[in-house]
Short mmCIF file of C-alpha atoms in Angstrom, two decimals:
data_model
loop_
_atom_site.label_atom_id
_atom_site.label_comp_id
_atom_site.label_asym_id
_atom_site.label_seq_id
_atom_site.Cartn_x
_atom_site.Cartn_y
_atom_site.Cartn_z
CA MET L 196 120.16 72.82 37.82
CA THR L 197 121.16 75.50 35.33
CA GLU L 198 124.41 77.21 36.30
CA ASP L 199 123.94 80.79 37.39
CA VAL L 200 127.10 82.80 36.80
CA GLN L 201 125.88 85.46 39.25
CA SER L 202 125.71 83.05 42.22
CA LEU L 203 128.38 83.03 44.89
CA SER L 204 129.55 80.18 47.03
CA THR L 205 129.71 80.97 50.75
CA SER L 206 133.48 81.24 50.55
CA ALA L 207 133.20 83.66 47.60
CA LEU L 208 130.60 85.63 49.55
CA ALA L 209 133.04 85.85 52.46
CA ARG L 210 135.74 87.28 50.18
CA LYS L 211 133.31 89.87 48.81
CA LEU L 212 132.50 91.01 52.36
CA GLY L 213 136.10 90.94 53.54
CA LYS L 214 135.56 88.10 55.99
CA SER L 215 137.08 84.66 56.49
CA SER L 216 135.13 81.62 55.30
CA LYS L 217 135.03 80.33 58.82
CA GLN L 218 133.46 83.59 60.05
CA MET L 219 130.99 83.66 57.13
CA PHE L 220 129.67 80.18 57.78
CA ALA L 221 129.36 80.97 61.50
CA GLU L 222 127.41 84.19 60.81
CA LEU L 223 125.04 82.49 58.37
CA GLU L 224 124.44 79.71 60.86
CA ALA L 225 123.84 82.24 63.65
CA LEU L 226 121.36 84.08 61.38
CA GLY L 227 119.51 80.84 60.82
CA TRP L 228 120.16 80.78 57.09
CA ILE L 229 122.08 77.51 57.10
CA LYS L 230 122.50 74.56 59.47
CA ARG L 231 125.04 71.78 59.80
CA GLU L 232 123.85 68.30 58.84
CA GLU L 233 126.46 65.55 59.32
CA ASP L 234 129.23 66.45 56.85
CA HIS L 235 127.65 69.30 54.89
CA TRP L 236 125.83 72.60 55.19
CA ALA L 237 122.13 72.71 54.39
CA LEU L 238 119.84 75.64 53.68
CA THR L 239 117.06 76.46 56.12
CA ALA L 240 113.70 77.86 55.04
CA LYS L 241 114.99 81.29 56.03
CA GLY L 242 118.10 80.83 53.92
CA THR L 243 116.00 79.84 50.94
CA PHE L 244 113.85 82.89 51.49
CA GLU L 245 117.00 85.08 51.39
CA GLY L 246 117.90 83.66 47.97
CA GLY L 247 120.06 80.70 48.87
CA SER L 248 120.04 77.66 46.58
CA TYR L 249 122.13 74.62 45.74
CA LYS L 250 124.68 74.05 43.04
CA GLU L 251 126.08 70.76 41.79
CA SER L 252 129.78 70.30 41.06
CA LYS L 253 131.74 67.21 40.00
CA ARG L 254 134.57 68.38 42.26
CA PHE L 255 132.72 69.70 45.29
CA GLY L 256 129.39 67.90 45.12
CA THR L 257 126.29 69.81 46.21
CA TYR L 258 126.92 73.15 47.96
CA VAL L 259 125.07 76.30 48.91
CA VAL L 260 125.24 79.42 46.74
CA TRP L 261 123.88 82.94 47.09
CA PRO L 262 122.80 85.69 44.71
CA GLU L 263 125.19 88.61 44.47
CA ALA L 264 122.45 90.88 45.83
CA VAL L 265 122.90 89.26 49.25
CA CYS L 266 126.21 91.13 49.58
CA GLU L 267 124.14 94.22 50.34
CA HIS L 268 121.87 92.52 52.88
CA ARG L 269 121.77 94.59 56.07
CA ALA L 270 122.16 91.49 58.21
CA LEU L 271 125.58 90.94 56.65
CA THR L 272 126.77 94.51 56.17
CA SER L 273 125.52 96.62 59.08
CA PRO L 274 128.23 97.41 61.65
CA GLU L 275 126.05 95.91 64.38
CA SER L 276 125.99 92.55 62.65
CA GLN L 277 129.58 92.12 61.49
CA LEU L 278 130.66 89.67 64.11
CA MET L 279 134.40 89.32 64.70
CA GLY L 280 136.52 86.40 65.80
CA ALA L 281 139.63 86.68 67.95
CA ALA L 282 141.86 87.05 64.88
CA ALA L 283 139.79 89.97 63.54
CA LEU L 284 139.77 91.66 66.94
CA GLY L 285 143.49 91.15 67.25
CA LYS L 286 144.11 92.71 63.88
CA GLU L 287 142.26 95.84 65.00
CA VAL L 288 144.22 96.25 68.23
CA GLY L 289 147.61 94.82 67.31
CA LEU L 290 147.47 91.55 69.25
CA SER L 291 147.54 87.91 68.22
CA ALA L 292 144.36 85.84 68.25
CA VAL L 293 145.82 83.74 71.06
CA THR L 294 146.46 86.82 73.19
CA VAL L 295 143.00 88.22 72.53
CA ASN L 296 141.33 84.99 73.67
CA ARG L 297 143.50 84.86 76.75
CA LEU L 298 142.73 88.44 77.57
CA LEU L 299 138.98 87.85 77.16
CA HIS L 300 139.38 84.90 79.48
CA GLU L 301 141.23 86.99 82.02
CA LEU L 302 138.38 89.51 81.89
CA GLY L 303 135.84 86.74 82.50
CA PHE L 304 134.10 86.98 79.11
CA ILE L 305 135.00 83.43 77.99
CA GLU L 306 136.15 80.26 79.69
CA ARG L 307 138.42 77.48 78.57
CA HIS L 308 136.99 74.36 77.00
CA ILE L 309 138.90 71.19 76.06
CA LYS L 310 140.22 72.68 72.85
CA GLY L 311 138.37 75.96 72.50
CA TRP L 312 136.43 78.64 74.29
CA ARG L 313 132.95 78.94 75.81
CA LEU L 314 130.98 82.14 76.34
CA THR L 315 130.32 83.15 79.95
CA ALA L 316 127.35 85.11 81.32
CA ALA L 317 129.52 88.24 81.32
CA GLY L 318 130.38 87.60 77.64
CA LYS L 319 126.69 87.19 76.77
CA ARG L 320 126.00 90.61 78.24
CA LEU L 321 128.50 92.00 75.71
CA GLU L 322 126.53 90.19 72.97
CA GLY L 323 129.15 87.55 72.27
CA ARG L 324 127.84 84.67 70.16
CA GLN L 325 128.79 81.05 70.77
CA THR L 326 129.60 78.92 67.74
CA GLU L 327 131.83 76.02 66.79
CA ASP L 328 134.08 74.93 63.97
CA ALA L 329 131.99 73.09 61.39
CA ARG L 330 134.56 70.32 60.92
CA SER L 331 136.19 69.81 64.29
CA GLY L 332 133.39 70.93 66.59
CA VAL L 333 135.86 73.06 68.59
CA PRO L 334 133.86 75.88 70.20
CA TYR L 335 134.77 79.52 69.82
CA VAL L 336 133.08 82.92 70.23
CA LEU L 337 132.26 85.75 67.82
CA TRP L 338 131.93 89.33 68.95
CA PRO L 339 130.19 92.49 67.77
CA PRO L 340 132.55 95.34 66.75
CA GLN L 341 131.29 97.31 69.77
CA LEU L 342 133.55 95.15 71.96
CA LEU L 343 136.48 97.21 70.65
CA ASP L 344 135.07 100.25 72.42
CA ALA L 345 133.98 98.49 75.64
CA ASP L 346 135.77 100.26 78.52
CA LEU L 347 137.13 97.21 80.28
CA PHE L 348 138.39 95.60 77.09
CA ARG L 349 139.87 98.81 75.71
CA SER L 350 141.67 99.72 78.95
CA SER L 351 143.08 96.20 79.28
CA VAL L 352 144.39 96.30 75.72
CA ASP L 353 145.95 99.71 76.32
CA GLN L 354 147.61 98.43 79.47
CA LEU L 355 148.84 95.34 77.67
CA LEU L 356 150.42 97.41 74.92
CA ASN L 357 151.84 100.14 77.13
CA ASP L 358 155.65 99.97 76.83
CA LYS L 359 156.36 103.15 78.77
CA ALA L 360 158.19 103.08 82.08
CA ASP L 361 156.77 104.87 85.09
CA ALA L 362 158.47 107.75 86.90
CA GLU L 363 160.71 105.32 88.79
CA GLY L 364 161.76 103.46 85.65
CA TYR L 365 159.61 100.39 86.17
CA HIS L 366 157.17 98.77 83.76
CA LEU L 367 153.69 97.80 85.03
CA CYS L 368 152.35 94.31 84.19
CA LEU L 369 148.73 93.22 83.93
CA ASP L 370 148.98 91.37 87.26
CA GLY L 371 150.21 94.46 89.10
CA ARG L 372 153.87 93.53 89.23
CA ARG L 373 156.48 96.13 88.32
CA VAL L 374 159.46 94.83 86.32
CA ASN L 375 162.73 96.35 85.18
CA SER L 376 162.30 96.37 81.39
CA ASP L 377 159.78 96.28 78.59
CA ALA L 378 161.02 92.82 77.56
CA GLU L 379 160.34 91.50 81.05
CA ARG L 380 156.93 93.13 80.97
CA ARG L 381 156.02 91.32 77.77
CA ILE L 382 157.17 87.97 79.09
CA ALA L 383 155.40 88.49 82.43
CA ASN L 384 152.12 89.42 80.66
CA TRP L 385 152.38 86.38 78.41
CA LEU L 386 152.90 84.06 81.41
CA TYR L 387 150.04 85.65 83.34
CA LEU L 388 147.55 85.46 80.46
CA ALA L 389 148.59 81.86 79.79
CA GLY L 390 147.65 81.04 83.37
CA ILE L 391 151.19 80.09 84.40
CA SER L 392 152.22 80.85 87.97
CA TYR L 393 155.61 82.53 88.14
CA ALA L 394 157.97 84.31 90.50
CA TYR L 395 159.94 87.34 89.43
CA HIS L 396 163.61 87.75 90.32
CA ARG L 397 163.58 84.65 92.50
CA PRO L 398 167.04 83.92 93.99
CA LEU L 399 168.74 80.90 92.50
CA PRO L 400 169.28 78.04 94.98
CA VAL L 401 173.08 78.36 94.71
CA SER L 402 175.87 79.84 96.70
CA GLY L 403 176.50 83.49 96.03
CA THR L 404 174.12 86.17 94.80
CA ALA L 405 172.14 85.46 91.65
CA HIS L 406 168.49 85.97 90.67
CA SER L 407 166.51 84.47 87.83
CA ASP L 408 164.38 86.64 85.58
CA PHE L 409 161.40 84.30 86.05
CA TYR L 410 160.87 81.06 87.96
CA LEU L 411 157.97 78.64 87.32
CA PRO L 412 157.66 76.74 90.62
CA ALA L 413 155.28 74.04 89.31
CA ALA L 414 157.95 72.84 86.89
CA HIS L 415 161.08 73.97 88.75
CA LEU L 416 161.90 75.86 85.57
CA TYR L 417 163.72 79.15 85.08
CA ILE L 418 163.37 81.66 82.22
CA GLU L 419 166.14 84.08 81.38
CA PHE L 420 165.91 86.91 78.90
CA TRP L 421 169.24 87.88 77.38
CA GLY L 422 169.14 91.40 75.95
CA ASP L 423 171.88 93.53 74.52
CA GLY L 424 174.39 95.12 76.84
CA ASP L 425 177.94 96.23 77.52
CA ALA L 426 180.93 94.11 78.59
CA ARG L 427 179.77 94.12 82.25
CA TYR L 428 176.33 92.77 81.23
CA LEU L 429 177.93 90.10 79.06
CA ALA L 430 180.16 89.00 81.92
CA GLU L 431 177.14 88.68 84.24
CA LYS L 432 175.31 86.73 81.60
CA MET L 433 178.15 84.25 81.30
CA ARG L 434 178.33 83.96 85.10
CA LYS L 435 174.67 83.16 85.42
CA LYS L 436 174.71 80.64 82.54
CA GLU L 437 177.62 78.88 84.23
CA LEU L 438 175.67 78.67 87.50
CA TYR L 439 172.63 77.14 85.76
CA GLN L 440 174.90 74.51 84.16
CA ARG L 441 177.01 73.80 87.25
CA PHE L 442 174.04 73.26 89.57
CA GLY L 443 171.89 71.42 87.02
CA LEU L 444 169.09 73.97 86.94
CA THR L 445 166.63 73.79 84.04
CA MET L 446 166.42 77.02 82.14
CA ILE L 447 164.75 78.45 79.02
CA GLU L 448 166.66 81.22 77.24
CA LEU L 449 164.88 84.01 75.38
CA GLU L 450 166.45 86.68 73.19
CA PRO L 451 165.08 89.92 71.63
CA GLN L 452 164.02 88.20 68.39
CA ASP L 453 161.80 85.85 70.39
CA LEU L 454 159.62 88.58 71.87
CA ASP L 455 157.55 89.24 68.77
CA ASP L 456 156.31 85.64 68.63
CA LEU L 457 156.09 84.38 72.20
CA ASP L 458 152.94 82.45 71.26
CA GLU L 459 155.17 80.24 69.12
CA THR L 460 158.60 80.34 70.67
CA LEU L 461 157.74 80.19 74.39
CA SER L 462 154.79 77.85 73.92
CA ARG L 463 156.98 75.38 72.03
CA ARG L 464 159.81 75.49 74.57
CA LEU L 465 157.44 75.14 77.52
CA LEU L 466 155.76 72.17 75.85
CA LYS L 467 159.15 70.41 75.65
CA MET L 468 159.33 70.89 79.41
CA GLY L 469 155.89 69.31 79.93
CA ILE L 470 153.97 72.58 80.28
CA GLU L 471 151.01 72.87 77.94
CA THR L 472 149.38 76.22 77.26
CA HIS L 473 145.85 76.93 75.95
#
């Protein structure tokens, strides 16, 4: 076929519209313009009607291309149709994609699958759209932008991001617990959304008075957050670390620099202890 310099590959179309390639393929599939056939994408009759065609390449083989005019198609540009994945939602509200999916799960909008997420009845009522990765088959969900303004989602995000202490100096967690610091709030929220049962300020099984920051009973594992403090705080920190070592208690240590990437740091350390997170 004669090369048309005005045609765009689906990935190029995604860049033009400010979307990821993964999201673009998912939207076009949901619109019925393309369909997955074994190891490649194929045009449907509807996709052909909208201007889609095929291009041949020595490097990429046969692939679908689109006329530039499709960039202005209402189905791809109207606010109602610009579906968003967890990463896009997270970018809007200041959360990671992992946290967004876990929050949507906590709210009952999606449920865990083997390696991905499935839409629930409640999620369907919010117009979520089920799709899957074209290569791996891992399921995930796309959402309309209106989800960002849904009362339950918005209030949960606000609560998750609220770093202000209450009148008594405590910080409120998603699960209703009140903890002593913003750092502890962030760790507690992460554990709760990850579906990990934990105790807060559980006494250590040792002689004398000492409490852990967090205790995971299923793994007999403790988590301690070491913040900055004065000489008295440092002395208490050394005392507690010595107790953990002397009595052979398993403990994960977290420091301030770990808080901004708990999805990576805490997940990795828990996995080493045999605890897998979704």
